[in-house]
GROMACS .gro file of C-alpha atoms in nm:
model
  283
    1UNK     CA    1  10.763   7.325   6.613
    2UNK     CA    2  10.510   7.438   6.861
    3UNK     CA    3  10.245   7.672   6.726
    4UNK     CA    4  10.133   7.985   6.904
    5UNK     CA    5   9.790   7.969   7.072
    6UNK     CA    6   9.772   8.335   7.160
    7UNK     CA    7   9.935   8.649   7.309
    8UNK     CA    8   9.794   8.775   7.634
    9UNK     CA    9   9.823   9.118   7.800
   10UNK     CA   10   9.852   9.168   8.168
   11UNK     CA   11   9.560   9.345   8.341
   12UNK     CA   12   9.603   9.667   8.536
   13UNK     CA   13   9.839   9.675   8.834
   14UNK     CA   14   9.707   9.608   9.184
   15UNK     CA   15   9.874   9.606   9.523
   16UNK     CA   16   9.948   9.295   9.738
   17UNK     CA   17  10.001   9.437  10.083
   18UNK     CA   18  10.188   9.767  10.064
   19UNK     CA   19  10.507   9.634   9.915
   20UNK     CA   20  10.413   9.452   9.591
   21UNK     CA   21  10.252   9.638   9.302
   22UNK     CA   22  10.175   9.344   9.075
   23UNK     CA   23  10.024   9.257   8.738
   24UNK     CA   24   9.883   8.907   8.712
   25UNK     CA   25   9.982   8.769   8.375
   26UNK     CA   26   9.774   8.453   8.422
   27UNK     CA   27   9.585   8.247   8.678
   28UNK     CA   28   9.423   7.908   8.695
   29UNK     CA   29   9.086   8.074   8.653
   30UNK     CA   30   9.094   8.067   8.270
   31UNK     CA   31   9.425   7.891   8.203
   32UNK     CA   32   9.391   7.589   8.427
   33UNK     CA   33   9.421   7.346   8.131
   34UNK     CA   34   9.659   7.530   7.902
   35UNK     CA   35   9.920   7.623   8.169
   36UNK     CA   36   9.913   7.326   8.413
   37UNK     CA   37  10.123   7.268   8.628
   38UNK     CA   38  10.152   7.646   8.664
   39UNK     CA   39   9.866   7.818   8.846
   40UNK     CA   40   9.941   8.190   8.864
   41UNK     CA   41  10.207   8.446   8.784
   42UNK     CA   42  10.231   8.791   8.946
   43UNK     CA   43  10.490   9.033   8.808
   44UNK     CA   44  10.587   9.309   9.059
   45UNK     CA   45  10.761   9.611   8.922
   46UNK     CA   46  10.987   9.749   8.830
   47UNK     CA   47  10.889  10.013   9.082
   48UNK     CA   48  11.103  10.274   9.258
   49UNK     CA   49  11.056  10.289   9.631
   50UNK     CA   50  11.176  10.585   9.838
   51UNK     CA   51  11.385  10.520  10.153
   52UNK     CA   52  11.169  10.446  10.461
   53UNK     CA   53  11.183  10.339  10.820
   54UNK     CA   54  10.862  10.135  10.782
   55UNK     CA   55  10.892   9.783  10.636
   56UNK     CA   56  10.667   9.726  10.332
   57UNK     CA   57  10.523   9.390  10.236
   58UNK     CA   58  10.261   9.128  10.338
   59UNK     CA   59  10.207   8.997  10.691
   60UNK     CA   60  10.143   8.641  10.790
   61UNK     CA   61   9.911   8.452  10.555
   62UNK     CA   62   9.846   8.085  10.484
   63UNK     CA   63   9.898   7.857  10.182
   64UNK     CA   64   9.799   7.497  10.111
   65UNK     CA   65   9.813   7.264   9.811
   66UNK     CA   66  10.082   7.421   9.591
   67UNK     CA   67  10.427   7.585   9.579
   68UNK     CA   68  10.529   7.948   9.555
   69UNK     CA   69  10.838   8.044   9.351
   70UNK     CA   70  10.974   8.394   9.403
   71UNK     CA   71  11.237   8.516   9.151
   72UNK     CA   72  11.406   8.842   9.252
   73UNK     CA   73  11.531   9.060   8.971
   74UNK     CA   74  11.597   9.378   9.170
   75UNK     CA   75  11.566   9.463   9.541
   76UNK     CA   76  11.560   9.238   9.846
   77UNK     CA   77  11.291   9.025  10.020
   78UNK     CA   78  11.299   8.910  10.379
   79UNK     CA   79  11.082   8.608  10.449
   80UNK     CA   80  10.970   8.399  10.744
   81UNK     CA   81  10.740   8.101  10.781
   82UNK     CA   82  10.585   7.868  11.035
   83UNK     CA   83  10.843   7.590  10.974
   84UNK     CA   84  11.110   7.818  11.125
   85UNK     CA   85  11.271   7.911  10.793
   86UNK     CA   86  11.374   8.275  10.745
   87UNK     CA   87  11.622   8.473  10.542
   88UNK     CA   88  11.682   8.738  10.275
   89UNK     CA   89  11.687   8.679   9.902
   90UNK     CA   90  11.846   8.931   9.666
   91UNK     CA   91  11.881   9.002   9.291
   92UNK     CA   92  11.924   8.673   9.107
   93UNK     CA   93  11.808   8.460   9.403
   94UNK     CA   94  11.501   8.234   9.403
   95UNK     CA   95  11.280   8.119   9.695
   96UNK     CA   96  11.101   7.797   9.619
   97UNK     CA   97  10.852   7.729   9.899
   98UNK     CA   98  10.639   7.415   9.920
   99UNK     CA   99  10.327   7.498  10.111
  100UNK     CA  100  10.175   7.146  10.060
  101UNK     CA  101   9.977   7.050  10.372
  102UNK     CA  102   9.990   7.403  10.505
  103UNK     CA  103  10.220   7.686  10.589
  104UNK     CA  104  10.202   8.039  10.736
  105UNK     CA  105  10.423   8.285  10.556
  106UNK     CA  106  10.521   8.654  10.562
  107UNK     CA  107  10.742   8.853  10.323
  108UNK     CA  108  10.859   9.212  10.342
  109UNK     CA  109  11.123   9.427  10.183
  110UNK     CA  110  11.449   9.373  10.368
  111UNK     CA  111  11.556   9.620  10.633
  112UNK     CA  112  11.851   9.723  10.419
  113UNK     CA  113  11.643   9.780  10.109
  114UNK     CA  114  11.379   9.969  10.311
  115UNK     CA  115  11.640  10.208  10.444
  116UNK     CA  116  11.807  10.279  10.110
  117UNK     CA  117  11.507  10.242   9.876
  118UNK     CA  118  11.561  10.171   9.510
  119UNK     CA  119  11.418   9.975   9.218
  120UNK     CA  120  11.214   9.664   9.314
  121UNK     CA  121  11.128   9.389   9.065
  122UNK     CA  122  11.026   9.025   9.113
  123UNK     CA  123  10.807   8.745   8.980
  124UNK     CA  124  10.600   8.516   9.200
  125UNK     CA  125  10.484   8.197   9.038
  126UNK     CA  126  10.242   7.944   9.185
  127UNK     CA  127  10.311   7.583   9.093
  128UNK     CA  128  10.043   7.319   9.146
  129UNK     CA  129  10.107   6.989   9.328
  130UNK     CA  130   9.965   6.653   9.222
  131UNK     CA  131   9.684   6.532   9.442
  132UNK     CA  132   9.906   6.273   9.596
  133UNK     CA  133  10.149   6.534   9.711
  134UNK     CA  134   9.914   6.812   9.826
  135UNK     CA  135   9.925   6.704  10.191
  136UNK     CA  136  10.301   6.644  10.200
  137UNK     CA  137  10.506   6.813  10.471
  138UNK     CA  138  10.581   7.180  10.385
  139UNK     CA  139  10.941   7.262  10.285
  140UNK     CA  140  11.168   7.530  10.153
  141UNK     CA  141  11.450   7.561   9.900
  142UNK     CA  142  11.689   7.856   9.898
  143UNK     CA  143  11.826   7.887   9.545
  144UNK     CA  144  12.094   8.154   9.551
  145UNK     CA  145  12.219   8.316   9.234
  146UNK     CA  146  12.557   8.136   9.242
  147UNK     CA  147  12.402   7.788   9.246
  148UNK     CA  148  12.173   7.855   8.938
  149UNK     CA  149  12.349   7.745   8.618
  150UNK     CA  150  12.397   8.021   8.360
  151UNK     CA  151  12.432   7.864   8.022
  152UNK     CA  152  12.548   8.065   7.709
  153UNK     CA  153  12.315   8.043   7.410
  154UNK     CA  154  12.467   7.963   7.071
  155UNK     CA  155  12.630   8.235   6.862
  156UNK     CA  156  12.623   8.490   7.144
  157UNK     CA  157  12.247   8.510   7.149
  158UNK     CA  158  12.238   8.555   7.524
  159UNK     CA  159  12.204   8.312   7.816
  160UNK     CA  160  11.972   8.081   8.006
  161UNK     CA  161  11.961   8.056   8.388
  162UNK     CA  162  11.823   7.709   8.456
  163UNK     CA  163  11.618   7.751   8.778
  164UNK     CA  164  11.431   7.415   8.730
  165UNK     CA  165  11.453   7.139   8.481
  166UNK     CA  166  11.732   7.104   8.222
  167UNK     CA  167  11.882   7.300   7.934
  168UNK     CA  168  12.156   7.157   7.715
  169UNK     CA  169  12.265   6.911   7.984
  170UNK     CA  170  12.267   7.170   8.264
  171UNK     CA  171  12.023   7.086   8.548
  172UNK     CA  172  11.860   7.352   8.761
  173UNK     CA  173  11.884   7.323   9.140
  174UNK     CA  174  11.506   7.321   9.212
  175UNK     CA  175  11.355   6.992   9.324
  176UNK     CA  176  11.007   6.964   9.171
  177UNK     CA  177  10.714   6.729   9.227
  178UNK     CA  178  10.636   6.705   8.854
  179UNK     CA  179  10.856   6.753   8.546
  180UNK     CA  180  10.899   7.115   8.439
  181UNK     CA  181  11.142   7.380   8.306
  182UNK     CA  182  11.168   7.724   8.456
  183UNK     CA  183  11.431   7.928   8.270
  184UNK     CA  184  11.537   8.292   8.309
  185UNK     CA  185  11.643   8.386   7.957
  186UNK     CA  186  11.844   8.695   7.851
  187UNK     CA  187  11.858   8.774   7.476
  188UNK     CA  188  12.074   9.015   7.285
  189UNK     CA  189  11.907   9.249   7.029
  190UNK     CA  190  11.902   9.096   6.679
  191UNK     CA  191  11.966   8.744   6.798
  192UNK     CA  192  11.764   8.430   6.716
  193UNK     CA  193  11.767   8.096   6.886
  194UNK     CA  194  11.585   7.766   6.868
  195UNK     CA  195  11.483   7.628   7.208
  196UNK     CA  196  11.354   7.286   7.310
  197UNK     CA  197  11.000   7.241   7.458
  198UNK     CA  198  10.889   6.888   7.528
  199UNK     CA  199  10.614   6.729   7.325
  200UNK     CA  200  10.283   6.722   7.520
  201UNK     CA  201  10.398   6.979   7.773
  202UNK     CA  202  10.234   7.315   7.825
  203UNK     CA  203  10.465   7.607   7.743
  204UNK     CA  204  10.449   7.982   7.801
  205UNK     CA  205  10.687   8.256   7.716
  206UNK     CA  206  10.656   8.559   7.952
  207UNK     CA  207  10.824   8.876   7.825
  208UNK     CA  208  10.937   9.095   8.116
  209UNK     CA  209  11.154   9.341   7.917
  210UNK     CA  210  11.210   9.418   7.550
  211UNK     CA  211  11.037   9.278   7.244
  212UNK     CA  212  11.056   8.932   7.085
  213UNK     CA  213  10.913   8.736   6.794
  214UNK     CA  214  10.809   8.376   6.828
  215UNK     CA  215  10.833   8.141   6.532
  216UNK     CA  216  10.909   8.433   6.300
  217UNK     CA  217  10.551   8.559   6.294
  218UNK     CA  218  10.411   8.641   6.641
  219UNK     CA  219  10.539   8.954   6.816
  220UNK     CA  220  10.525   9.012   7.189
  221UNK     CA  221  10.642   9.303   7.400
  222UNK     CA  222  10.712   9.351   7.771
  223UNK     CA  223  10.451   9.230   8.019
  224UNK     CA  224  10.286   9.000   7.760
  225UNK     CA  225  10.262   8.619   7.759
  226UNK     CA  226  10.280   8.393   7.455
  227UNK     CA  227  10.112   8.060   7.499
  228UNK     CA  228  10.219   7.762   7.282
  229UNK     CA  229  10.039   7.442   7.181
  230UNK     CA  230  10.124   7.111   7.350
  231UNK     CA  231  10.211   6.953   7.018
  232UNK     CA  232  10.569   7.001   6.891
  233UNK     CA  233  10.909   6.985   7.062
  234UNK     CA  234  11.072   7.323   6.989
  235UNK     CA  235  11.021   7.688   6.904
  236UNK     CA  236  11.210   7.979   6.759
  237UNK     CA  237  11.273   8.298   6.960
  238UNK     CA  238  11.399   8.624   6.807
  239UNK     CA  239  11.494   8.932   7.001
  240UNK     CA  240  11.390   9.263   6.844
  241UNK     CA  241  11.572   9.439   7.130
  242UNK     CA  242  11.758   9.329   7.439
  243UNK     CA  243  11.504   9.114   7.620
  244UNK     CA  244  11.438   8.933   7.950
  245UNK     CA  245  11.207   8.637   7.912
  246UNK     CA  246  11.086   8.382   8.159
  247UNK     CA  247  11.010   8.039   8.004
  248UNK     CA  248  10.765   7.810   8.177
  249UNK     CA  249  10.715   7.460   8.043
  250UNK     CA  250  10.577   7.156   8.224
  251UNK     CA  251  10.405   6.822   8.203
  252UNK     CA  252  10.031   6.891   8.265
  253UNK     CA  253   9.873   6.769   8.589
  254UNK     CA  254   9.533   6.657   8.451
  255UNK     CA  255   9.340   6.674   8.776
  256UNK     CA  256   9.055   6.898   8.897
  257UNK     CA  257   9.150   7.242   9.039
  258UNK     CA  258   8.944   7.409   9.310
  259UNK     CA  259   9.086   7.726   9.455
  260UNK     CA  260   8.983   7.960   9.733
  261UNK     CA  261   9.222   8.247   9.810
  262UNK     CA  262   9.550   8.104   9.928
  263UNK     CA  263   9.430   7.742   9.903
  264UNK     CA  264   9.437   7.528   9.581
  265UNK     CA  265   9.301   7.177   9.613
  266UNK     CA  266   9.110   6.920   9.405
  267UNK     CA  267   8.764   6.936   9.568
  268UNK     CA  268   8.536   7.180   9.749
  269UNK     CA  269   8.548   6.942  10.048
  270UNK     CA  270   8.924   6.975  10.063
  271UNK     CA  271   8.894   7.354  10.052
  272UNK     CA  272   8.647   7.343  10.337
  273UNK     CA  273   8.890   7.129  10.536
  274UNK     CA  274   9.170   7.378  10.462
  275UNK     CA  275   8.966   7.668  10.597
  276UNK     CA  276   8.866   7.463  10.903
  277UNK     CA  277   9.230   7.359  10.967
  278UNK     CA  278   9.356   7.719  10.933
  279UNK     CA  279   9.085   7.860  11.158
  280UNK     CA  280   9.168   7.597  11.418
  281UNK     CA  281   9.540   7.685  11.415
  282UNK     CA  282   9.650   7.355  11.257
  283UNK     CA  283   9.897   7.511  11.008
   0.00000   0.00000   0.00000
């Protein structure tokens, strides 16, 4: 079984634009080796927003060299990007955007959610691209709730929504550039379940709600992350209360990481080129 490396607390909340109060559970500045291919995770909410006539969110901004994965738990997000893609994602939906060679993107609370207000909760995950794919054409995957397999866990322990990768023969709809599992797990209080985690892969357990115990000895509560060693091919997860957990596991991309704001490349020269291309309107 995989051993626990550590349990990590989220730092204090900060705002991204005026619509996303987030806590960053990890970033590539500090976890670049132990969490590759995952670069960053921001957890927004849950936050209650009052009804408004003014859209809240983040205006047009660039990305290059990686993918953004937005998992909506509550609320609605309207998005639009420079490839012409636009739409609204709601509770249970996932937006998997490949920035790659460069994209301009904006995201706001939807008009309907803005008018009614309510509870807002989402996760945005940054996923690195291998060097050979960083300058691929940008793309977009809409993964609606009804196309994401929801697989029951043994003995009524809960369920796994397979966003990417595979669980128990059920493949997630996301197309990825490197092998990984992204699972939205719901656990019932008092349950225990053994889960697979590939040998040699980096694995993190992000607790969004409730309290769990990993491998019968390490406790974690909401808005904490448990990092596991690469060695081993499984782990035990016990729910001390009803819990919502995001499991991230992937084959490491053992390449240099150089980041600057919304750009993540392999060298400083590539970052300089990204800045130059953006400033010259080439995205």
